[in-house]
Amino acid sequence: MARRKKIYEGKAKILYEGPEPGTLVQYFKDDATAFNAEKHEVIDGKGVLNNRLSEFFMTGLNNIGVPTHFIRRLNMREQLVRACEIIPLEVVVRNFAAGSMAKRLGIEEGTPLPRPIVEYYYKDDKLGDPMVTEEHIAAFGWASQQDMDDVVSLALRVNDFLSGVMMAVGIRLVDFKIEVGRVYDGDFQRLIVADEISPDSCRLWDVQTGQRLDKDVFRRDLGNLSDAYTEVARRLGVMPKNATGMTKPHLIN
Ligand code: 5GP
């Protein structure tokens, strides 16, 4: 078989040229990184779990009319996605204070916020993804005002959907990050949710115990990351019902 053309390799994923024009194959690696890749480990099975979880969330979003790049899962580690022009922003939505916001503003982690707060970070590893405002985004031409209206609307719809889905399985959606891309349909452009939605890019806390079920387990050395992600997948029904306490994922087709 001919080797596929690699389009981009990031810390946790690789993008290959897709089988048809306008498509890409997104491959999920087992690598976990934090603090701008200063901390790095290979976590057996993480890519498989994130592929399935991102499929689950993106399919749900597509089904309620929130457009995403997800087309279909190809195998354990790969999914077919629509190619898009990524807006160079990490869009973060927060429901509870945690992480960098708790630190920056001196708010105790877990404090409920009066309303969801949307923040933007400029995607640049060399700069450590600095926080930016809509003023910077407009001034430097990263996105138009119309784009930003659509970005906020997408981000809040994703927040409502994810919060509800997670709460139904006893998990609090504390915050998350999405990336947004532009696609062109003839003369029209529209924005879609891109990249991935997984416990790598969300903060997920057990409602009863506050147990962390996301990448903070790795960032803060709180236990076994694969166990945490497996628990999220199991509760969402992405895993077989009897799959408790496994360290290696056994996924249903
Ligand atoms: P914080 O700004 O508190 O570090 O992160 C806020 C939320 O966005 C968290 O859910 C975190 O996982 C996610 N997030 C922020 N930056 C990144 C990033 O570069 N990669 C990933 N995967 N998630 C991020």
CSV table of C-alpha atoms and ligand atoms in Angstrom, one decimal:
chain,number,residue,atom,x,y,z
A,1,MET,CA,0.0,0.0,0.0
A,2,ALA,CA,1.3,3.5,-0.9
A,3,ARG,CA,2.4,5.6,2.1
A,4,ARG,CA,-0.1,8.3,3.0
A,5,LYS,CA,1.0,11.9,2.9
A,6,LYS,CA,1.4,13.4,6.3
A,7,ILE,CA,-0.1,16.9,6.5
A,8,TYR,CA,0.7,17.8,10.1
A,9,GLU,CA,1.9,16.2,13.2
A,10,GLY,CA,0.9,17.6,16.6
A,11,LYS,CA,1.5,16.5,20.2
A,12,ALA,CA,-1.4,14.0,20.3
A,13,LYS,CA,-2.5,13.6,16.7
A,14,ILE,CA,-1.4,13.3,13.2
A,15,LEU,CA,-3.3,14.4,10.1
A,16,TYR,CA,-2.9,12.6,6.8
A,17,GLU,CA,-4.2,13.3,3.4
A,18,GLY,CA,-7.7,11.8,3.1
A,19,PRO,CA,-9.1,9.4,0.4
A,20,GLU,CA,-11.1,12.2,-1.2
A,21,PRO,CA,-10.5,15.9,-1.9
A,22,GLY,CA,-11.5,18.0,1.1
A,23,THR,CA,-11.0,15.1,3.6
A,24,LEU,CA,-8.2,14.3,6.1
A,25,VAL,CA,-7.5,11.2,8.2
A,26,GLN,CA,-7.0,12.2,11.9
A,27,TYR,CA,-4.8,9.6,13.8
A,28,PHE,CA,-4.9,9.6,17.6
A,29,LYS,CA,-1.5,9.0,19.2
A,30,ASP,CA,-0.9,7.6,22.7
A,31,ASP,CA,1.3,10.5,23.7
A,32,ALA,CA,0.2,12.7,26.6
A,33,THR,CA,1.9,16.1,27.0
A,34,ALA,CA,1.5,19.0,29.4
A,35,PHE,CA,3.0,22.3,30.2
A,36,ASN,CA,3.8,23.0,26.6
A,37,ALA,CA,5.3,19.5,26.1
A,38,GLU,CA,7.8,19.8,29.1
A,39,LYS,CA,6.0,16.8,30.5
A,40,HIS,CA,5.6,13.9,28.1
A,41,GLU,CA,4.6,10.2,28.5
A,42,VAL,CA,3.1,7.5,26.3
A,43,ILE,CA,-0.1,6.2,27.8
A,44,ASP,CA,-1.1,2.8,26.4
A,45,GLY,CA,-4.5,3.0,24.8
A,46,LYS,CA,-5.1,6.8,25.2
A,47,GLY,CA,-5.4,7.3,21.4
A,48,VAL,CA,-8.0,4.6,21.1
A,49,LEU,CA,-10.1,6.0,23.9
A,50,ASN,CA,-9.9,9.6,22.6
A,51,ASN,CA,-10.8,8.5,19.0
A,52,ARG,CA,-13.9,6.8,20.4
A,53,LEU,CA,-14.8,9.6,22.8
A,54,SER,CA,-14.3,12.3,20.2
A,55,GLU,CA,-16.4,10.3,17.7
A,56,PHE,CA,-19.2,10.1,20.4
A,57,PHE,CA,-19.2,13.8,21.1
A,58,MET,CA,-18.8,15.0,17.5
A,59,THR,CA,-21.6,12.6,16.3
A,60,GLY,CA,-23.9,13.9,19.0
A,61,LEU,CA,-23.2,17.5,18.0
A,62,ASN,CA,-23.7,16.7,14.3
A,63,ASN,CA,-27.0,15.1,15.2
A,64,ILE,CA,-28.3,18.2,17.0
A,65,GLY,CA,-27.2,20.5,14.1
A,66,VAL,CA,-23.9,21.8,15.5
A,67,PRO,CA,-21.6,21.3,12.5
A,68,THR,CA,-18.3,19.5,13.1
A,69,HIS,CA,-15.5,18.2,10.9
A,70,PHE,CA,-16.2,14.6,11.9
A,71,ILE,CA,-17.4,12.4,9.0
A,72,ARG,CA,-16.9,8.8,10.3
A,73,ARG,CA,-14.5,6.6,12.4
A,74,LEU,CA,-12.3,4.5,10.2
A,75,ASN,CA,-10.7,2.2,12.8
A,76,MET,CA,-9.4,2.1,16.4
A,77,ARG,CA,-7.2,5.1,16.0
A,78,GLU,CA,-8.3,7.0,12.9
A,79,GLN,CA,-11.3,9.0,11.8
A,80,LEU,CA,-12.2,10.7,8.6
A,81,VAL,CA,-12.7,14.4,8.9
A,82,ARG,CA,-13.5,17.3,6.7
A,83,ALA,CA,-10.5,19.5,5.9
A,84,CYS,CA,-10.9,23.1,7.1
A,85,GLU,CA,-8.9,26.2,7.7
A,86,ILE,CA,-8.2,26.3,11.4
A,87,ILE,CA,-8.8,29.6,13.1
A,88,PRO,CA,-5.6,30.0,15.1
A,89,LEU,CA,-7.4,30.2,18.5
A,90,GLU,CA,-8.1,27.8,21.3
A,91,VAL,CA,-11.6,28.6,22.4
A,92,VAL,CA,-12.2,27.8,26.1
A,93,VAL,CA,-15.5,27.8,27.8
A,94,ARG,CA,-15.6,27.6,31.6
A,95,ASN,CA,-18.6,26.8,33.9
A,96,PHE,CA,-16.5,26.5,37.1
A,97,ALA,CA,-13.2,28.2,38.1
A,98,ALA,CA,-10.3,25.8,37.6
A,99,GLY,CA,-6.8,25.6,36.0
A,100,SER,CA,-5.3,28.8,34.6
A,101,MET,CA,-8.3,30.9,35.4
A,102,ALA,CA,-8.4,29.9,39.1
A,103,LYS,CA,-4.7,30.7,39.3
A,104,ARG,CA,-4.8,34.0,37.4
A,105,LEU,CA,-7.7,35.4,39.3
A,106,GLY,CA,-7.1,33.8,42.7
A,107,ILE,CA,-10.5,32.0,42.7
A,108,GLU,CA,-10.8,28.6,44.5
A,109,GLU,CA,-11.0,25.7,42.0
A,110,GLY,CA,-14.6,24.5,41.7
A,111,THR,CA,-16.3,27.8,42.4
A,112,PRO,CA,-19.3,28.0,40.1
A,113,LEU,CA,-19.2,30.9,37.7
A,114,PRO,CA,-22.3,33.1,37.4
A,115,ARG,CA,-22.5,32.3,33.6
A,116,PRO,CA,-20.3,30.4,31.1
A,117,ILE,CA,-17.2,32.4,30.4
A,118,VAL,CA,-15.6,32.2,26.9
A,119,GLU,CA,-11.9,32.9,26.6
A,120,TYR,CA,-9.5,32.9,23.6
A,121,TYR,CA,-5.9,31.8,23.5
A,122,TYR,CA,-3.7,32.3,20.4
A,123,LYS,CA,-2.4,29.0,19.2
A,124,ASP,CA,1.3,29.3,19.3
A,125,ASP,CA,3.4,26.7,21.1
A,126,LYS,CA,6.5,28.9,21.1
A,127,LEU,CA,4.6,31.6,23.0
A,128,GLY,CA,2.8,29.1,25.2
A,129,ASP,CA,-0.7,29.9,23.8
A,130,PRO,CA,-1.1,33.3,25.3
A,131,MET,CA,-4.6,34.6,26.2
A,132,VAL,CA,-6.0,37.2,23.7
A,133,THR,CA,-9.1,39.3,23.5
A,134,GLU,CA,-11.4,40.0,20.6
A,135,GLU,CA,-9.5,43.2,20.0
A,136,HIS,CA,-6.3,41.3,19.2
A,137,ILE,CA,-8.3,38.8,17.1
A,138,ALA,CA,-9.8,41.6,15.0
A,139,ALA,CA,-6.6,43.7,14.9
A,140,PHE,CA,-4.4,40.9,13.7
A,141,GLY,CA,-7.1,39.5,11.3
A,142,TRP,CA,-7.3,36.0,12.8
A,143,ALA,CA,-11.1,36.1,12.5
A,144,SER,CA,-13.8,38.7,11.5
A,145,GLN,CA,-16.4,40.0,13.9
A,146,GLN,CA,-19.0,37.8,12.1
A,147,ASP,CA,-16.7,34.8,12.6
A,148,MET,CA,-16.4,35.6,16.3
A,149,ASP,CA,-20.2,35.9,16.7
A,150,ASP,CA,-20.4,32.4,15.2
A,151,VAL,CA,-17.5,31.1,17.3
A,152,VAL,CA,-19.3,32.2,20.5
A,153,SER,CA,-22.5,30.7,19.4
A,154,LEU,CA,-20.8,27.3,18.5
A,155,ALA,CA,-18.9,27.3,21.8
A,156,LEU,CA,-22.0,27.9,23.9
A,157,ARG,CA,-24.0,25.2,22.0
A,158,VAL,CA,-21.2,22.7,22.5
A,159,ASN,CA,-21.1,23.7,26.2
A,160,ASP,CA,-24.9,23.1,26.6
A,161,PHE,CA,-24.7,19.8,24.8
A,162,LEU,CA,-21.6,18.5,26.6
A,163,SER,CA,-22.8,19.7,30.0
A,164,GLY,CA,-26.0,17.8,29.6
A,165,VAL,CA,-24.5,14.6,28.3
A,166,MET,CA,-21.9,14.5,31.0
A,167,MET,CA,-24.3,15.5,33.8
A,168,ALA,CA,-26.5,12.5,32.8
A,169,VAL,CA,-23.7,10.2,33.7
A,170,GLY,CA,-22.7,12.0,36.9
A,171,ILE,CA,-19.9,14.0,35.6
A,172,ARG,CA,-19.5,17.8,35.9
A,173,LEU,CA,-18.2,19.7,32.8
A,174,VAL,CA,-15.9,22.2,34.5
A,175,ASP,CA,-14.4,23.6,31.3
A,176,PHE,CA,-13.2,22.6,27.9
A,177,LYS,CA,-11.4,23.8,24.8
A,178,ILE,CA,-12.5,23.6,21.2
A,179,GLU,CA,-10.9,24.6,17.9
A,180,VAL,CA,-13.0,26.0,15.1
A,181,GLY,CA,-12.3,25.8,11.3
A,182,ARG,CA,-13.6,27.4,8.2
A,183,VAL,CA,-15.1,25.5,5.3
A,184,TYR,CA,-16.3,26.8,2.0
A,185,ASP,CA,-19.6,25.6,0.4
A,186,GLY,CA,-19.5,27.3,-3.0
A,187,ASP,CA,-19.3,31.0,-2.3
A,188,PHE,CA,-20.3,30.6,1.3
A,189,GLN,CA,-18.0,30.0,4.2
A,190,ARG,CA,-19.2,28.6,7.5
A,191,LEU,CA,-17.5,27.6,10.7
A,192,ILE,CA,-17.4,24.1,12.1
A,193,VAL,CA,-16.0,22.5,15.3
A,194,ALA,CA,-12.7,20.8,14.5
A,195,ASP,CA,-9.8,19.0,16.2
A,196,GLU,CA,-11.1,16.7,19.0
A,197,ILE,CA,-13.4,16.7,22.0
A,198,SER,CA,-12.0,14.3,24.6
A,199,PRO,CA,-10.9,14.2,28.2
A,200,ASP,CA,-7.6,15.7,26.9
A,201,SER,CA,-9.4,18.9,26.2
A,202,CYS,CA,-12.1,19.0,28.9
A,203,ARG,CA,-12.1,19.1,32.7
A,204,LEU,CA,-14.4,16.4,33.9
A,205,TRP,CA,-15.1,15.9,37.6
A,206,ASP,CA,-17.2,13.2,39.2
A,207,VAL,CA,-20.3,15.0,40.6
A,208,GLN,CA,-20.3,13.0,43.9
A,209,THR,CA,-16.6,12.7,44.7
A,210,GLY,CA,-15.0,15.4,42.7
A,211,GLN,CA,-12.6,12.8,41.3
A,212,ARG,CA,-10.7,14.1,38.2
A,213,LEU,CA,-11.5,12.1,35.1
A,214,ASP,CA,-9.5,14.2,32.6
A,215,LYS,CA,-6.0,15.2,31.6
A,216,ASP,CA,-5.4,16.8,35.0
A,217,VAL,CA,-4.8,13.3,36.3
A,218,PHE,CA,-1.6,13.3,34.1
A,219,ARG,CA,-0.8,17.0,34.6
A,220,ARG,CA,-1.0,16.8,38.4
A,221,ASP,CA,0.1,13.1,38.9
A,222,LEU,CA,-3.3,12.1,40.3
A,223,GLY,CA,-3.3,8.5,39.2
A,224,ASN,CA,-3.7,6.4,36.1
A,225,LEU,CA,-4.9,8.4,33.1
A,226,SER,CA,-6.1,5.4,31.1
A,227,ASP,CA,-8.3,4.3,34.0
A,228,ALA,CA,-9.8,7.8,34.2
A,229,TYR,CA,-10.6,8.0,30.4
A,230,THR,CA,-11.9,4.4,30.5
A,231,GLU,CA,-14.3,5.4,33.2
A,232,VAL,CA,-15.7,8.3,31.2
A,233,ALA,CA,-16.1,6.0,28.1
A,234,ARG,CA,-17.7,3.3,30.3
A,235,ARG,CA,-20.3,5.7,31.8
A,236,LEU,CA,-21.1,7.1,28.3
A,237,GLY,CA,-21.8,3.6,27.0
A,238,VAL,CA,-18.9,3.7,24.6
A,239,MET,CA,-17.4,0.7,26.5
A,240,PRO,CA,-19.1,-2.6,27.3
A,241,LYS,CA,-21.0,-2.6,30.6
A,242,ASN,CA,-18.7,-5.1,32.3
A,243,ALA,CA,-15.6,-3.2,31.5
A,244,THR,CA,-14.8,-1.9,35.0
A,245,GLY,CA,-11.4,-1.6,36.4
A,246,MET,CA,-9.6,-2.3,33.2
A,247,THR,CA,-6.3,-0.7,32.5
A,248,LYS,CA,-6.4,-1.5,28.8
A,249,PRO,CA,-9.4,-0.5,26.8
A,250,HIS,CA,-11.5,-3.1,25.2
A,251,LEU,CA,-13.8,-1.2,22.9
A,252,ILE,CA,-17.1,-2.3,21.3
A,253,ASN,CA,-17.5,-1.8,17.5
B,1,5GP,P1,-6.6,26.1,31.4
B,1,5GP,O1,-6.6,27.4,30.7
B,1,5GP,O2,-7.3,26.2,32.7
B,1,5GP,O3,-5.3,25.5,31.4
B,1,5GP,O4,-7.5,25.1,30.4
B,1,5GP,C1,-8.9,25.3,30.2
B,1,5GP,C2,-9.5,24.1,29.5
B,1,5GP,O5,-9.0,24.1,28.2
B,1,5GP,C3,-9.1,22.8,30.1
B,1,5GP,O6,-10.2,21.9,30.0
B,1,5GP,C4,-7.9,22.3,29.3
B,1,5GP,O7,-7.9,20.9,29.2
B,1,5GP,C5,-8.2,22.9,27.9
B,1,5GP,N1,-7.0,23.3,27.2
B,1,5GP,C6,-6.4,24.5,27.3
B,1,5GP,N2,-5.3,24.5,26.5
B,1,5GP,C7,-5.2,23.3,25.9
B,1,5GP,C8,-4.3,22.7,25.0
B,1,5GP,O8,-3.3,23.3,24.5
B,1,5GP,N3,-4.6,21.4,24.6
B,1,5GP,C9,-5.7,20.7,25.1
B,1,5GP,N4,-5.8,19.4,24.8
B,1,5GP,N5,-6.5,21.3,26.0
B,1,5GP,C10,-6.3,22.5,26.4
